[in-house]
CSV table of C-alpha atoms and ligand atoms in Angstrom, one decimal:
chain,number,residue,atom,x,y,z
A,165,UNK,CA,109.3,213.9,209.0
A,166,UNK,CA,105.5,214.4,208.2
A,167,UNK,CA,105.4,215.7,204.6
A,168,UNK,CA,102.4,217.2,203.3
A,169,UNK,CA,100.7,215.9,199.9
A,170,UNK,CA,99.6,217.2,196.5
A,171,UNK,CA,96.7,215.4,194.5
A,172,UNK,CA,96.9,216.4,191.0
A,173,UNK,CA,92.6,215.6,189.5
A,174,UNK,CA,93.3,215.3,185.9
A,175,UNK,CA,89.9,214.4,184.2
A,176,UNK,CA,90.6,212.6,180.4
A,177,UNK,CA,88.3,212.0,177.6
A,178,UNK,CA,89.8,210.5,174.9
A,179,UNK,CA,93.5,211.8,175.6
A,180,UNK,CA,95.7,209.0,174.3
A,181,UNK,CA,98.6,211.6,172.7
A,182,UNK,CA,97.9,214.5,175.6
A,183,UNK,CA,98.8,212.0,178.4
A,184,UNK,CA,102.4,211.2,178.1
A,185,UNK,CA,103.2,214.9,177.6
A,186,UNK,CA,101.6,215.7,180.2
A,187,UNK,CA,103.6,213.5,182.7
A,188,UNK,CA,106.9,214.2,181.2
A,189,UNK,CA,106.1,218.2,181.7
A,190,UNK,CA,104.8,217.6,185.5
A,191,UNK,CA,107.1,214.7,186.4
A,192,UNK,CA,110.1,217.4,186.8
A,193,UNK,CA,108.0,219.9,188.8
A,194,UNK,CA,106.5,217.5,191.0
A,195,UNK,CA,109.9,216.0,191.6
A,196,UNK,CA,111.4,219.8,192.5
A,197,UNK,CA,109.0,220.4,195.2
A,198,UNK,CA,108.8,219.3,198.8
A,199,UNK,CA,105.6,217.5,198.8
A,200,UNK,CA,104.5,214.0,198.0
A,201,UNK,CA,102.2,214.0,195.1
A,202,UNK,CA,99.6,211.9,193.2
A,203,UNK,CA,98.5,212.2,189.9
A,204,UNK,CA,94.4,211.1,189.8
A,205,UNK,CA,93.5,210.7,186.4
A,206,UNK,CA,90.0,210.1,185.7
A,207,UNK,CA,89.3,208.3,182.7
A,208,UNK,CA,85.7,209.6,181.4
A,209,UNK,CA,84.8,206.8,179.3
A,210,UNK,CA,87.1,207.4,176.4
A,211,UNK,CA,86.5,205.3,173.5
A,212,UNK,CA,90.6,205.4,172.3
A,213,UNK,CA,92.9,203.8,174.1
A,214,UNK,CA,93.2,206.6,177.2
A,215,UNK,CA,92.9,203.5,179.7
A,216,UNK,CA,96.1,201.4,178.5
A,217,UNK,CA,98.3,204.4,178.3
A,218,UNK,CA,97.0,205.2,181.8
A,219,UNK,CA,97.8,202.1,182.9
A,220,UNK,CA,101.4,201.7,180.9
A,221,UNK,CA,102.0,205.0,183.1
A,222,UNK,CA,100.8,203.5,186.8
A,223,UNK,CA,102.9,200.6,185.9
A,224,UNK,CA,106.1,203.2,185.3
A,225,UNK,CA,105.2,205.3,188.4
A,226,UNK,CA,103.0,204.4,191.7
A,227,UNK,CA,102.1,208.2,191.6
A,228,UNK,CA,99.8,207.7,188.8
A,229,UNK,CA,96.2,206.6,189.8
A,230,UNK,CA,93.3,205.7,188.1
A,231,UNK,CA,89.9,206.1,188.3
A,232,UNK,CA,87.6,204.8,185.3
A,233,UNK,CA,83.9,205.9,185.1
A,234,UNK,CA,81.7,203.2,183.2
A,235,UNK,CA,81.1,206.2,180.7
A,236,UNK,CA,81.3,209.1,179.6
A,237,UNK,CA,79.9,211.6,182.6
A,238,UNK,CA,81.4,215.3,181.1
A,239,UNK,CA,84.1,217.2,182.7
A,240,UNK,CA,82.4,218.5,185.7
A,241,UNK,CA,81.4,214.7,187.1
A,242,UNK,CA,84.6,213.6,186.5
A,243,UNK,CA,86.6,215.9,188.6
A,244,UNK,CA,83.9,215.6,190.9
A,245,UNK,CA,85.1,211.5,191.0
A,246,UNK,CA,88.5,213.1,191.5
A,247,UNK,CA,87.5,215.4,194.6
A,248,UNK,CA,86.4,212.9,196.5
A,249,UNK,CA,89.1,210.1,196.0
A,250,UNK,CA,91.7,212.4,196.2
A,251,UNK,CA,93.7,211.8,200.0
A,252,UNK,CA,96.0,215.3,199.6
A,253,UNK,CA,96.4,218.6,202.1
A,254,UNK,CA,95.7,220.2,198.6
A,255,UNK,CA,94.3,219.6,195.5
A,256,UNK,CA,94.8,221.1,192.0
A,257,UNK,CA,92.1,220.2,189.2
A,258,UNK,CA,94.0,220.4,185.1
A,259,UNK,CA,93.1,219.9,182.1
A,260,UNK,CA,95.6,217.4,180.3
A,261,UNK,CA,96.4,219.4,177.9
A,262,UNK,CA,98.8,221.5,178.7
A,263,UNK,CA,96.8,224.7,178.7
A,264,UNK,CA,96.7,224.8,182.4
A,265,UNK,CA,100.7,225.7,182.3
A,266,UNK,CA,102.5,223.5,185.1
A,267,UNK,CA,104.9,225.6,186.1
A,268,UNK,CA,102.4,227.7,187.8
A,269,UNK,CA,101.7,224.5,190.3
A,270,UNK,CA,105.0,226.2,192.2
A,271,UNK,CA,103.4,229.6,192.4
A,272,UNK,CA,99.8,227.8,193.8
A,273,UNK,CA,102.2,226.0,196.2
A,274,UNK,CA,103.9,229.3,197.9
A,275,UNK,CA,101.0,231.2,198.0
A,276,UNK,CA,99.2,228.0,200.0
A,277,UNK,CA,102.1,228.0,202.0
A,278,UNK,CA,101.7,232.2,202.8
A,279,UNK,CA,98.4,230.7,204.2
A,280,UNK,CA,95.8,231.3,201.8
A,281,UNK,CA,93.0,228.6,201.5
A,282,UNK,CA,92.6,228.7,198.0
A,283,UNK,CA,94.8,230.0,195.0
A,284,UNK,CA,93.0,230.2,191.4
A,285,UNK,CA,94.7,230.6,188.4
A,286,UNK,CA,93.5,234.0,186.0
A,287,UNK,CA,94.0,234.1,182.6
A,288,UNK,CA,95.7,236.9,181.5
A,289,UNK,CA,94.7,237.2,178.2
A,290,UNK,CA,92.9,234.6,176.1
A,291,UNK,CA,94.5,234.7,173.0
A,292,UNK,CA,95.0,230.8,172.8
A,293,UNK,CA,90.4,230.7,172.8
A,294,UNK,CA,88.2,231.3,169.5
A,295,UNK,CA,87.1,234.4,169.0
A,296,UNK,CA,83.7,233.5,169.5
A,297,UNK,CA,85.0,231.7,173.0
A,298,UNK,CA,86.3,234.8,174.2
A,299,UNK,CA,83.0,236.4,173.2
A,300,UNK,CA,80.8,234.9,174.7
A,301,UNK,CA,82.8,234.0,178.1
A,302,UNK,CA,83.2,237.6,178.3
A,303,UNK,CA,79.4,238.2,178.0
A,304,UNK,CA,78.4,235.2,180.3
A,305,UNK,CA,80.8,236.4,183.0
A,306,UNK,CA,79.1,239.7,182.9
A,307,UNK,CA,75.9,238.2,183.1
A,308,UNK,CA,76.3,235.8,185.5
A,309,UNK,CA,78.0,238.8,187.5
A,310,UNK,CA,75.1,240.5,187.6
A,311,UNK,CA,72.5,238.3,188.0
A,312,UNK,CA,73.5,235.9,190.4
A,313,UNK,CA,75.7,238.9,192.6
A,314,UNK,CA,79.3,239.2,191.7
A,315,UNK,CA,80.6,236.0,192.4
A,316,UNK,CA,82.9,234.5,189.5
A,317,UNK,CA,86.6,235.8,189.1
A,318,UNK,CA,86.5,236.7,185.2
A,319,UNK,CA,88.5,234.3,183.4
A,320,UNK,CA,89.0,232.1,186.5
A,321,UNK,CA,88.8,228.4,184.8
A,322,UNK,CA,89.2,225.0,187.2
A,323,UNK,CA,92.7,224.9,187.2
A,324,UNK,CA,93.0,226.2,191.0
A,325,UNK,CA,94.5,224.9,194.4
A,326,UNK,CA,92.4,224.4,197.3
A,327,UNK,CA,93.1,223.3,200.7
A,328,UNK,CA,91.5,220.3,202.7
A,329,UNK,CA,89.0,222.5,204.0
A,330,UNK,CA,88.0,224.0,200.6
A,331,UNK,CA,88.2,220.7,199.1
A,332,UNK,CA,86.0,219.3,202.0
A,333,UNK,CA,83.2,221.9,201.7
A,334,UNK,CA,83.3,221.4,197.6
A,335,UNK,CA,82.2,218.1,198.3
A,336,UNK,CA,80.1,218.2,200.7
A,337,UNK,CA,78.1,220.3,198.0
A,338,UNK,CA,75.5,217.2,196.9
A,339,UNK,CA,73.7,218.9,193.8
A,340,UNK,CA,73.8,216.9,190.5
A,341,UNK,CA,74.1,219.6,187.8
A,342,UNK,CA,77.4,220.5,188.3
A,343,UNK,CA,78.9,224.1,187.6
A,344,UNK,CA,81.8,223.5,189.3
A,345,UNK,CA,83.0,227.5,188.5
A,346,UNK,CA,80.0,228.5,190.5
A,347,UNK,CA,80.2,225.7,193.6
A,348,UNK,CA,83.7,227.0,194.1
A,349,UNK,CA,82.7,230.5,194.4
A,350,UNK,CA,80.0,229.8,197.0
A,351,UNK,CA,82.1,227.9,199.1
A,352,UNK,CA,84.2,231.3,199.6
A,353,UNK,CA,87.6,230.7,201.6
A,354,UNK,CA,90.4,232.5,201.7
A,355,UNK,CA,91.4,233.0,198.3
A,356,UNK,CA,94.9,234.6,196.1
A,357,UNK,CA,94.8,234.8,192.4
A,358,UNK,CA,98.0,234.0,190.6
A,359,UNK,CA,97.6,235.3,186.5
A,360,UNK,CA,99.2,233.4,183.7
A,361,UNK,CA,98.9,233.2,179.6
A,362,UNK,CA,96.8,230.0,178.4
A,363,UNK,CA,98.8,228.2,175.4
A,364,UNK,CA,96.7,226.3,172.8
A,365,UNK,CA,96.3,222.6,173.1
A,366,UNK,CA,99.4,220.8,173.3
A,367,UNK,CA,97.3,217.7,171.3
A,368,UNK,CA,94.1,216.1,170.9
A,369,UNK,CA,90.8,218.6,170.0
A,370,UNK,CA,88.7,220.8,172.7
A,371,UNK,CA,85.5,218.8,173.5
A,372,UNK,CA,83.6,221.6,173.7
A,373,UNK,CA,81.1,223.3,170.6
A,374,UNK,CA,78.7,226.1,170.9
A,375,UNK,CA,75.5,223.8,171.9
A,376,UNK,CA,78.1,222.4,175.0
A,377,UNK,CA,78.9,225.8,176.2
A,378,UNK,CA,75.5,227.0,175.9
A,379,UNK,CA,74.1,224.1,178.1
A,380,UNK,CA,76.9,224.8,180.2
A,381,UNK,CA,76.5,228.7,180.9
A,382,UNK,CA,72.6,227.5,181.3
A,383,UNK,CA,73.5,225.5,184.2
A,384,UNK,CA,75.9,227.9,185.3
A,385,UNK,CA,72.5,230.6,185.4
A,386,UNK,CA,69.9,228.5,187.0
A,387,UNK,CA,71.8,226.8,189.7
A,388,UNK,CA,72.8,229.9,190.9
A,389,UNK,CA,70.0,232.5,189.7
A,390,UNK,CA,66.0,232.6,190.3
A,391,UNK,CA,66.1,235.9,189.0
A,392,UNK,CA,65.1,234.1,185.3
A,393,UNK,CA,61.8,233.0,187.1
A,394,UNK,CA,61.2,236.5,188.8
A,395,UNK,CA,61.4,238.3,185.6
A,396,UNK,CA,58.4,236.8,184.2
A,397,UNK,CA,56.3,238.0,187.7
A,398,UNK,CA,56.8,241.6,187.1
A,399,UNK,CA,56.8,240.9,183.2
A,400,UNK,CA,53.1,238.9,184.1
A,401,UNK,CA,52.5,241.9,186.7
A,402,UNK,CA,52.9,244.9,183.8
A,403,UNK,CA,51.0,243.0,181.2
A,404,UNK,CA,48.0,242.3,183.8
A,405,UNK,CA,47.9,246.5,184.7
A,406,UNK,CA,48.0,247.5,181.0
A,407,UNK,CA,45.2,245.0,180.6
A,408,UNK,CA,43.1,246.2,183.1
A,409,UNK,CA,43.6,249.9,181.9
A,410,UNK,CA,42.7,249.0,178.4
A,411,UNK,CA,39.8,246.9,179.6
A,412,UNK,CA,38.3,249.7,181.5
A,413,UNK,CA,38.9,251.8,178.2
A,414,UNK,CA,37.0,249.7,176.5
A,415,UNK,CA,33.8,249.3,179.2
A,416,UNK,CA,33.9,253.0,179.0
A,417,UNK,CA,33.7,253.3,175.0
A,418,UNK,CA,31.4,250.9,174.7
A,419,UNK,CA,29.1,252.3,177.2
A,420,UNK,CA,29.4,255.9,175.5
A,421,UNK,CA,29.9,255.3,172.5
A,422,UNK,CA,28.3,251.4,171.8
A,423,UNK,CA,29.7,248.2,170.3
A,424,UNK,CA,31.9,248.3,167.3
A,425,UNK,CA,32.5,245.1,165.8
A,426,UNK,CA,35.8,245.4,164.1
A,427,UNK,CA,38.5,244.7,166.4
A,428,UNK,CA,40.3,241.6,164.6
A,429,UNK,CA,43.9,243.6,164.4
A,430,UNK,CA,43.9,244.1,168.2
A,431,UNK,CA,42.4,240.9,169.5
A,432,UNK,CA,45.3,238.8,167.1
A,433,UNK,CA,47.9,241.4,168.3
A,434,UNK,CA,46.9,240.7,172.2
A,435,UNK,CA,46.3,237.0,171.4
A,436,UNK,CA,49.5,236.4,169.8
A,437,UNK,CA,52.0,238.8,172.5
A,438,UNK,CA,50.0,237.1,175.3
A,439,UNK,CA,50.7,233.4,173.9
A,440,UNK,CA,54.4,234.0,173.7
A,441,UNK,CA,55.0,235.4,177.0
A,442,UNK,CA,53.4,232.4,178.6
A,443,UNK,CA,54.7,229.9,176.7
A,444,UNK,CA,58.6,231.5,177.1
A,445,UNK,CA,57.3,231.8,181.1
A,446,UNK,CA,56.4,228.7,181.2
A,447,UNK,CA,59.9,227.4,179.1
A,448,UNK,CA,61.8,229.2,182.2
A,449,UNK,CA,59.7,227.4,184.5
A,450,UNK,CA,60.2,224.3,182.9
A,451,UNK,CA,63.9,224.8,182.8
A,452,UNK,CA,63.6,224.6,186.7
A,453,UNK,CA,61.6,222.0,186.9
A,454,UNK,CA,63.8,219.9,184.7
A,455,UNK,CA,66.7,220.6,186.9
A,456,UNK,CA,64.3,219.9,189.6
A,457,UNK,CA,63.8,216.7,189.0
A,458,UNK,CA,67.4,215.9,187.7
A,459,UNK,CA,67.8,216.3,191.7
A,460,UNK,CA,65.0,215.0,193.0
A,461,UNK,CA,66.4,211.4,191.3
A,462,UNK,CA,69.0,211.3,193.4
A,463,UNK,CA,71.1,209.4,191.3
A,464,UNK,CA,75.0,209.3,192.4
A,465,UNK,CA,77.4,211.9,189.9
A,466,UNK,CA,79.4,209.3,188.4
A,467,UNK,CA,79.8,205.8,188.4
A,468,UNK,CA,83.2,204.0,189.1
A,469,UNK,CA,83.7,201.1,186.6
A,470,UNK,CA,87.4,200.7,188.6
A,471,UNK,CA,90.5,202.4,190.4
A,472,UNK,CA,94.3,201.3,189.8
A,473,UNK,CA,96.5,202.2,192.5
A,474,UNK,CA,94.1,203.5,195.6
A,475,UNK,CA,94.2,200.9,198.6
A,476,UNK,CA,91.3,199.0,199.3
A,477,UNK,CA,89.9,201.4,202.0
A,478,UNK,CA,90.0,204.5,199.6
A,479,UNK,CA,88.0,202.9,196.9
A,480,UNK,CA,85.4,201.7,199.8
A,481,UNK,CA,85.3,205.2,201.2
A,482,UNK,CA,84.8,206.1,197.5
A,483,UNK,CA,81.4,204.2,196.3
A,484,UNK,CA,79.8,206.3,199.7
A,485,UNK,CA,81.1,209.9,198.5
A,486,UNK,CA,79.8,209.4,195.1
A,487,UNK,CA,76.1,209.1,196.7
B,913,UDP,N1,87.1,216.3,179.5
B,913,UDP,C1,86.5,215.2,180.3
B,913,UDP,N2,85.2,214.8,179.9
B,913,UDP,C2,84.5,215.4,178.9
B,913,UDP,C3,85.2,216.5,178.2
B,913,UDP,C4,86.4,216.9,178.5
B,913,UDP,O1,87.1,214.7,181.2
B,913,UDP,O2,83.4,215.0,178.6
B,913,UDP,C5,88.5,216.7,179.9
B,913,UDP,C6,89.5,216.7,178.8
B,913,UDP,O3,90.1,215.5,178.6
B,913,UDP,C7,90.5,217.8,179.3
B,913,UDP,C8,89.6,218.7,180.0
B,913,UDP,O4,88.4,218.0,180.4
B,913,UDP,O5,91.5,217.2,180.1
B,913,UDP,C9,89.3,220.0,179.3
B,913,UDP,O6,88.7,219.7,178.0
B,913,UDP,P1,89.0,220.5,176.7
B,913,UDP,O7,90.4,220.8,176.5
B,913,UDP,O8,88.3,219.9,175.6
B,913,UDP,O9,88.2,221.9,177.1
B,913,UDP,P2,88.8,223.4,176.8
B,913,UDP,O10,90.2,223.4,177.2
B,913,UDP,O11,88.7,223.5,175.3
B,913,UDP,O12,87.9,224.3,177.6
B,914,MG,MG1,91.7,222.4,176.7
């Protein structure tokens, strides 16, 4: 009988304890269900010893594979490594952690099998998250909402199942910065939701601080939004008219009523507003640009120091997708 498979894309940085548990908790779930799975970790150049436990785990089960990137590339690369070597009808992205709860991976499965194309995982409530976390992923959903056109489930993280097709279309998606959470979205399919509670971390720390998430949600905006470098045309276009007007005013006074030379307060107060707004229009610009030519380099998303367990075809097939 044909059976259908699951790949699993777990991307680890620095995970030594997080690993083990991880199997053990999945191991049970995978085993209950009537698919054949494989576990894709990718190692994201971890500096602890992520790699031999990886490998101490392939050597206890085939299902384990590994890919390891020749450094550190962030999250969004990594699973990116993990799309495109993954061989499965479906693929689920988790963190390795825990805090994507696998019991849900039996939810995912039915709903696929009702026919849906793609099954994301909400977060009820995010109690496990800092309060600052849950402050400002609040605010960047509803900002991101609204400028780039309602697009994001709120609360939606990566932990998801999509179908080939999904998964095809994901990577057939070449851009370099990588807001995975927004490439997902634009792809569309047919989606479900399935809620759930996100625990705490199960071991290890978060990688993420405040200057992370903020160079995060900035990719998330200008990959998705020009609206950033529109706003300074209509700002450019209001200061321009109420420069005119007061120009003319001034042509008429003086032709009235003659030159007066004092003026220093205005001329520093027009000098000074005027300076800012360009040099913030031409930040936004250069915010662009940069991403601009992040693309325009071409360079592949991640690079593959080596694979343990794909055959020999998969990991040719590989070095092309990552280009
Ligand atoms: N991760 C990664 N590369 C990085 C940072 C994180 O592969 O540069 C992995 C990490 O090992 C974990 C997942 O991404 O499996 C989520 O990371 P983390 O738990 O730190 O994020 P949080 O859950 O706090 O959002
Ligand atoms: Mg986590």
């Amino acid at each position: 009988m044909f059976v259908q498979s699951v790949s699993l894309i777990i991307p680890c940085y620095n995970e030594e304890e997080s690993i083990p548990l991880f199997l053990e908790t999945i191991r049970p779930i995978a085993d209950r269900e009537p698919y054949r799975f494989e576990f894709i970790f990718i190692n994201d150049g971890s500096s602890d010893a992520t790699p031999e436990v990886l490998r101490a785990e392939h050597a206890k089960d085939r299902r384990v594979k590994i890919i390891n990137l020749s450094r550190n590339f962030g999250k969004e690369h990594a699973m990116a490594a993990g799309f495109h070597a993954a061989s499965g009808d479906a693929v689920i992205p988790m963190d390795v952690d825990l805090q994507d709860p696998p019991e849900l991976i039996s939810s995912f499965l039915r709903r696929w099998e009702e026919g849906y194309d793609v099954v994301i995982g909400v977060r009820r409530k995010r109690t496990a998250d800092t309060c600052f976390k849950r402050l400002s992923a609040g605010l960047f959903y509803r900002f991101f909402n609204h400028l780039c056109g309602k697009r994001l489930v709120p609360n939606a993280g990566d932990y998801r199942l999509m179908n080939r097709a999904a998964l095809d279309a994901l990577n057939s998606l070449p851009e370099r910065v990588r807001f995975t959470k927004g490439l997902y979205a634009w792809t569309g399919f047919h989606q479900a939701t399935v809620e759930y509670d996100r625990p705490s971390r199960a071991a290890g720390n978060t990688k993420w601080n405040a200057w992370k998430l903020w160079n995060f949600a900035l990719d998330g905006f200008t990959s998705f939004s020009t609206l950033p470098l529109r706003i300074w045309s209509y700002l450019g276009f209001a200061v321009a008219v109420l420069g005119f007007l007061y120009a003319a005013f001034l042509i008429v006074r003086t032709l009235f009523w003659g030159v007066d030379v004092p003026g220093y307060a205005s001329m520093m107060v027009v000098m000074l507003v005027l300076g800012g707004l360009i040099l913030i229009s031409l930040g936004v610009s250069g915010e662009y640009i940069g991403r601009i030519f992040e693309e325009t380099k071409g360079r592949p998303l991640y690079i593959v120091r080596d694979t343990v367990g794909f055959e020999a075809h998969e990991t040719a097939g590989r070095a092309d997708a990552a280009r």
